[in-house]
Coordinates of C-alpha atoms in Angstrom, one line a residue:
M938 CA 15.0 153.4 31.3
K939 CA 16.2 151.3 28.4
R940 CA 14.3 151.3 25.1
I941 CA 13.6 147.9 23.7
L942 CA 12.5 147.2 20.1
T943 CA 11.3 144.0 18.6
G944 CA 10.2 143.2 15.1
I945 CA 7.7 140.4 14.2
K946 CA 7.9 139.0 10.7
P947 CA 4.6 137.7 9.3
T948 CA 5.9 134.8 7.3
G949 CA 4.0 131.9 8.9
T950 CA 1.1 130.9 11.1
P951 CA 2.1 131.5 14.8
H952 CA 3.1 128.3 16.5
I953 CA 4.4 127.0 19.9
G954 CA 8.0 127.7 18.9
N955 CA 7.2 131.3 18.2
Y956 CA 5.5 131.6 21.6
L957 CA 8.2 130.0 23.7
G958 CA 11.2 131.4 21.7
A959 CA 10.0 134.9 20.9
I960 CA 6.7 136.1 22.2
Q961 CA 6.9 135.1 25.8
P962 CA 10.5 136.3 26.4
A963 CA 10.0 139.6 24.5
L964 CA 6.9 140.5 26.5
G965 CA 8.8 139.7 29.7
L966 CA 11.7 142.0 28.8
A967 CA 9.3 144.8 27.9
K968 CA 7.8 145.0 31.4
G969 CA 8.9 148.3 33.1
Q970 CA 10.7 149.4 30.0
S971 CA 10.1 151.7 27.1
A972 CA 9.2 149.2 24.4
L973 CA 8.3 149.2 20.7
F974 CA 6.9 146.2 18.9
F975 CA 6.3 146.2 15.2
I976 CA 4.9 144.0 12.4
A977 CA 7.9 143.7 10.0
D978 CA 5.7 143.3 6.9
Y979 CA 8.3 144.7 4.4
H980 CA 10.9 142.2 5.7
A981 CA 8.4 139.5 4.9
L982 CA 8.2 140.5 1.3
T983 CA 11.5 138.6 0.7
A984 CA 9.5 135.4 1.3
V985 CA 5.8 136.0 0.8
K986 CA 4.6 137.2 -2.5
D987 CA 0.9 136.1 -2.5
P988 CA -1.1 139.2 -1.5
N989 CA -4.0 137.3 0.1
K990 CA -1.6 135.1 2.1
F991 CA 0.4 138.2 3.0
R992 CA -2.7 140.0 4.5
E993 CA -3.8 136.8 6.3
L994 CA -0.5 136.2 7.9
S995 CA -0.1 139.8 9.0
L996 CA -3.5 139.6 10.6
Q997 CA -2.7 136.3 12.3
V998 CA 0.6 137.4 13.7
T999 CA -0.8 140.7 15.0
A1000 CA -3.7 139.0 16.6
A1001 CA -1.4 136.3 18.2
W1002 CA 0.8 138.9 19.9
L1003 CA -2.2 140.8 21.2
A1004 CA -3.8 137.6 22.4
C1005 CA -0.6 136.4 24.1
G1006 CA -0.4 139.5 26.3
L1007 CA 0.9 142.5 24.3
N1008 CA -0.9 145.5 25.7
P1009 CA -0.9 148.4 23.2
E1010 CA -1.4 150.8 26.1
D1011 CA 1.9 149.8 27.6
V1012 CA 4.1 149.7 24.4
I1013 CA 4.2 151.3 21.0
F1014 CA 2.8 148.7 18.6
Y1015 CA 2.8 149.5 14.9
R1016 CA 3.2 148.2 11.4
Q1017 CA 6.5 148.8 9.6
S1018 CA 4.9 149.8 6.3
D1019 CA 3.0 152.6 8.1
I1020 CA 6.3 154.4 8.9
P1021 CA 7.7 156.0 5.8
Q1022 CA 10.7 157.4 7.6
I1023 CA 12.0 153.9 8.0
F1024 CA 12.5 153.6 4.2
E1025 CA 14.0 157.0 3.8
L1026 CA 16.5 156.2 6.5
Y1027 CA 17.1 152.8 4.8
W1028 CA 18.5 154.6 1.8
I1029 CA 20.7 156.9 3.8
L1030 CA 22.1 154.0 5.8
S1031 CA 22.7 152.1 2.5
C1032 CA 25.1 154.9 1.6
F1033 CA 27.2 154.1 4.8
A1034 CA 26.9 150.3 4.6
P1035 CA 30.1 148.7 3.2
K1036 CA 29.2 146.0 0.6
G1037 CA 31.9 143.8 2.1
L1038 CA 30.0 143.9 5.5
L1039 CA 26.8 142.7 3.8
N1040 CA 28.7 140.0 1.9
R1041 CA 29.6 138.5 5.3
A1042 CA 26.0 138.4 6.6
H1043 CA 25.3 134.9 7.7
A1044 CA 21.9 134.6 5.9
Y1045 CA 23.3 135.8 2.6
K1046 CA 26.4 133.6 2.9
S1047 CA 24.3 130.5 3.7
L1048 CA 22.3 131.0 0.5
V1049 CA 25.5 131.5 -1.5
D1050 CA 27.0 128.3 0.0
A1051 CA 23.8 126.4 -0.9
N1052 CA 24.0 127.6 -4.5
R1053 CA 27.6 126.5 -4.8
E1054 CA 26.9 123.1 -3.4
S1055 CA 24.2 122.7 -6.0
G1056 CA 26.4 123.9 -8.8
R1057 CA 24.4 127.0 -9.3
H1058 CA 25.6 130.6 -9.7
D1059 CA 26.5 132.2 -6.4
D1060 CA 23.5 134.6 -6.4
D1061 CA 21.0 132.4 -8.1
T1062 CA 17.4 133.2 -6.8
I1063 CA 18.9 135.7 -4.2
N1064 CA 17.1 139.0 -4.5
M1065 CA 18.4 142.4 -3.3
G1066 CA 15.8 142.4 -0.5
I1067 CA 17.7 139.4 1.0
F1068 CA 21.1 141.0 0.5
N1069 CA 20.0 144.4 1.9
Y1070 CA 17.9 142.9 4.7
P1071 CA 20.4 143.9 7.4
V1072 CA 20.3 147.6 6.3
L1073 CA 16.5 147.7 6.5
M1074 CA 16.8 146.1 10.0
A1075 CA 19.3 148.7 10.9
A1076 CA 16.8 151.4 9.9
D1077 CA 14.1 149.7 12.0
I1078 CA 16.4 149.8 15.1
L1079 CA 18.3 153.1 14.7
L1080 CA 15.4 155.3 13.8
F1081 CA 13.8 154.7 17.2
G1082 CA 17.0 154.9 19.4
A1083 CA 16.6 151.3 20.6
D1084 CA 19.1 150.4 23.4
Q1085 CA 18.3 146.7 23.3
V1086 CA 17.0 144.5 20.6
P1087 CA 15.7 141.0 21.6
V1088 CA 16.7 138.6 18.9
G1089 CA 17.4 134.9 18.4
S1090 CA 21.0 133.8 18.1
D1091 CA 20.8 133.8 14.3
Q1092 CA 19.9 137.5 14.3
K1093 CA 22.6 138.7 16.6
Q1094 CA 24.9 139.6 13.6
H1095 CA 22.2 141.9 12.2
V1096 CA 22.2 144.0 15.3
E1097 CA 26.0 144.1 15.2
I1098 CA 25.8 145.3 11.6
A1099 CA 23.4 148.0 12.7
R1100 CA 25.9 149.1 15.3
D1101 CA 28.7 149.2 12.7
I1102 CA 26.5 151.4 10.4
A1103 CA 25.5 153.6 13.2
D1104 CA 29.1 154.1 14.3
S1105 CA 30.0 155.1 10.7
V1106 CA 27.3 157.7 10.6
N1107 CA 28.2 159.1 14.0
H1108 CA 31.8 159.3 13.0
A1109 CA 31.1 161.0 9.7
Y1110 CA 29.2 163.8 11.3
Q1111 CA 31.1 163.9 14.6
K1112 CA 27.9 163.6 16.5
Q1113 CA 26.1 160.9 18.5
L1114 CA 23.1 160.8 16.1
F1115 CA 22.4 157.1 16.8
V1116 CA 22.4 154.9 19.8
L1117 CA 24.6 151.8 19.4
P1118 CA 22.1 149.0 20.1
E1119 CA 22.9 145.8 22.0
P1120 CA 21.4 142.4 21.1
I1121 CA 19.6 140.6 23.8
I1122 CA 19.7 136.9 22.9
Q1123 CA 16.4 135.3 23.4
K1124 CA 15.8 131.6 24.2
D1125 CA 17.1 129.7 21.2
Q1126 CA 14.1 128.5 19.1
A1127 CA 16.3 125.7 17.9
L1128 CA 15.8 124.1 21.3
I1129 CA 12.0 124.0 20.7
P1130 CA 11.5 120.8 18.8
G1131 CA 8.8 120.3 16.2
I1132 CA 6.9 117.1 15.7
D1133 CA 9.8 115.6 13.8
G1134 CA 12.5 116.5 16.3
R1135 CA 14.0 119.3 14.3
K1136 CA 13.7 123.0 15.2
M1137 CA 10.0 123.9 15.1
S1138 CA 9.6 125.8 11.9
K1139 CA 7.1 126.5 9.2
N1140 CA 9.9 125.6 6.7
Y1141 CA 9.8 122.0 8.0
D1142 CA 6.0 121.9 8.3
N1143 CA 6.6 120.4 11.8
V1144 CA 4.8 123.0 13.9
I1145 CA 2.1 122.9 16.5
P1146 CA -0.1 126.0 15.7
L1147 CA -1.0 128.2 18.6
F1148 CA -4.6 128.8 17.8
A1149 CA -5.7 125.8 15.6
D1150 CA -8.8 124.0 16.6
E1151 CA -8.6 121.4 19.4
K1152 CA -8.7 118.4 17.0
T1153 CA -5.8 119.7 15.0
I1154 CA -3.6 120.4 18.0
R1155 CA -4.3 117.0 19.5
K1156 CA -3.5 115.4 16.1
R1157 CA -0.2 117.3 15.8
V1158 CA 0.9 116.5 19.3
M1159 CA 0.2 112.8 18.8
Q1160 CA 2.4 113.0 15.7
I1161 CA 5.5 114.0 17.7
Q1162 CA 8.2 111.5 16.8
T1163 CA 9.6 109.3 19.5
D1164 CA 12.0 106.3 19.8
S1165 CA 11.0 102.7 19.7
I1166 CA 12.1 101.8 23.2
P1167 CA 9.5 99.4 24.7
M1168 CA 7.1 101.0 27.3
A1169 CA 8.4 98.8 30.1
D1170 CA 12.0 100.0 29.7
P1171 CA 13.6 103.1 31.2
K1172 CA 13.9 106.1 28.9
D1173 CA 16.0 109.3 28.8
Y1174 CA 13.7 112.3 29.2
R1175 CA 16.6 114.6 28.1
V1176 CA 16.4 113.3 24.5
C1177 CA 12.6 113.0 24.3
N1178 CA 10.9 115.5 22.0
V1179 CA 7.6 115.1 23.9
F1180 CA 9.2 115.9 27.2
H1181 CA 11.1 118.9 25.8
L1182 CA 7.7 120.5 25.1
Y1183 CA 6.0 119.1 28.2
Q1184 CA 8.3 120.8 30.6
H1185 CA 7.3 124.2 29.3
F1186 CA 3.6 123.7 30.2
A1187 CA 3.5 121.3 33.2
S1188 CA 3.8 122.1 36.8
E1189 CA 7.2 121.5 38.6
E1190 CA 5.5 118.7 40.5
A1191 CA 4.2 117.0 37.4
I1192 CA 7.6 117.4 35.7
A1193 CA 9.4 115.7 38.6
T1194 CA 6.9 112.9 38.5
R1195 CA 7.3 112.3 34.8
K1196 CA 11.1 112.4 35.1
A1197 CA 10.9 109.6 37.7
Q1198 CA 8.6 107.6 35.4
Y1199 CA 11.0 108.0 32.5
S1200 CA 13.8 106.6 34.6
Q1201 CA 11.8 103.8 36.1
G1202 CA 10.1 102.5 33.0
G1203 CA 6.5 101.8 32.3
L1204 CA 5.7 105.2 30.8
G1205 CA 4.0 105.1 27.4
Y1206 CA 4.6 107.9 25.0
G1207 CA 0.9 108.0 24.1
E1208 CA 0.0 108.8 27.7
I1209 CA 2.3 111.8 28.0
K1210 CA 1.4 113.0 24.5
K1211 CA -2.3 113.1 25.5
E1212 CA -1.4 115.0 28.7
L1213 CA 0.8 117.5 26.7
A1214 CA -2.1 118.2 24.3
E1215 CA -4.4 119.0 27.2
L1216 CA -1.8 121.2 28.8
I1217 CA -1.4 123.2 25.6
L1218 CA -5.1 123.6 25.1
A1219 CA -5.6 124.7 28.7
H1220 CA -2.6 127.1 28.6
F1221 CA -3.9 128.9 25.5
S1222 CA -7.6 128.7 26.2
A1223 CA -8.1 132.3 27.2
C1224 CA -5.6 133.5 24.6
R1225 CA -7.5 131.5 21.9
S1226 CA -10.8 133.3 22.7
T1227 CA -9.0 136.7 22.5
Y1228 CA -7.3 135.7 19.3
D1229 CA -10.6 134.7 17.7
S1230 CA -12.2 138.0 18.6
Y1231 CA -9.4 139.9 16.9
I1232 CA -9.4 137.7 13.8
N1233 CA -13.1 138.3 13.5
A1234 CA -12.7 142.1 14.0
P1235 CA -9.8 143.1 11.8
Q1236 CA -10.9 146.8 12.0
Q1237 CA -10.0 146.7 15.7
I1238 CA -6.5 145.5 14.8
E1239 CA -6.2 148.3 12.2
A1240 CA -7.2 150.9 14.8
I1241 CA -4.6 149.6 17.3
L1242 CA -1.8 149.6 14.7
E1243 CA -2.7 153.1 13.4
E1244 CA -2.7 154.5 16.9
G1245 CA 0.7 153.0 17.5
A1246 CA 2.0 154.3 14.1
K1247 CA 1.1 157.8 15.1
K1248 CA 3.3 157.5 18.1
A1249 CA 6.1 155.8 16.2
R1250 CA 6.1 158.4 13.4
Q1251 CA 6.5 161.2 15.9
I1252 CA 9.7 159.6 17.2
A1253 CA 10.9 158.8 13.7
S1254 CA 10.3 162.3 12.4
G1255 CA 12.5 163.8 15.1
T1256 CA 15.4 161.3 14.5
L1257 CA 15.3 161.8 10.8
S1258 CA 15.1 165.6 10.9
E1259 CA 18.2 165.8 13.1
L1260 CA 20.1 163.5 10.8
K1261 CA 19.1 165.4 7.7
Q1262 CA 20.1 168.7 9.2
C1263 CA 23.6 167.3 9.9
M1264 CA 23.8 165.9 6.4
G1265 CA 22.8 169.3 4.8
L1266 CA 19.5 167.9 3.5
L1267 CA 17.5 170.4 5.6

């Protein structure tokens, strides 16, 4: 049985793009496998500094995954900050991580490039949390012996860095201390368009929230940008932002019907937007009720995460003890 590990960063209110690109595929992969899911709250510190917002987002993201089908009886579900062994391992791995390797991390390089284009110093506004992010992610993965790590395409390099660091430690002590993890590329969230046609992202403020009230969801769906082709004319469903989302929630029969209507002409965007809004509301109706119950009972979430943390710390302690013995620290 493979061990799968997935981290969830609480940096924004859960939205449709998160569900289609991360939540749904990750839960599917975990079926029948040994799986660990964690709230990556320390990773979120690179972006969120307001304590009240931090607590709120952590609560929302945890409740969203539970509401969407994560069963804490079937997986180990914990909060990153509740596992002190992660941060001890982080320092150890930092001593094996070549700076040149981290210099080549895509996220760091893109920020440097942006600074250069703006005429600023290379490292302007870049904190060490951003630079060392791949090492902390390596600790998250290696501590629990994960065989497979579901990630988006933009995170694939981070898993590869974890492999490189793990290989360095294994070689140094001539022992297979760490499993070399494999990235499992999830559905590209860049293919999930927001209301402006760009990737659905909180950074663009173009999201459709998963659990907003009905009025807000309908409003956001009606704001999806479309072209100006007259209603009577044929349209290409393949480039329509509304249809891109519609096909994830409609039945195969309805999708086929709509495709024909696009090709024939006579389809108004307002009509399919209204149908999409109703499909989204119906799809998440039961989930919304569960989500609200968790949001209104944060102590229940705390109990779930603490129970998961106990299980996670047991695994972490064993891994770290073996490593420290090999290093001469025990």
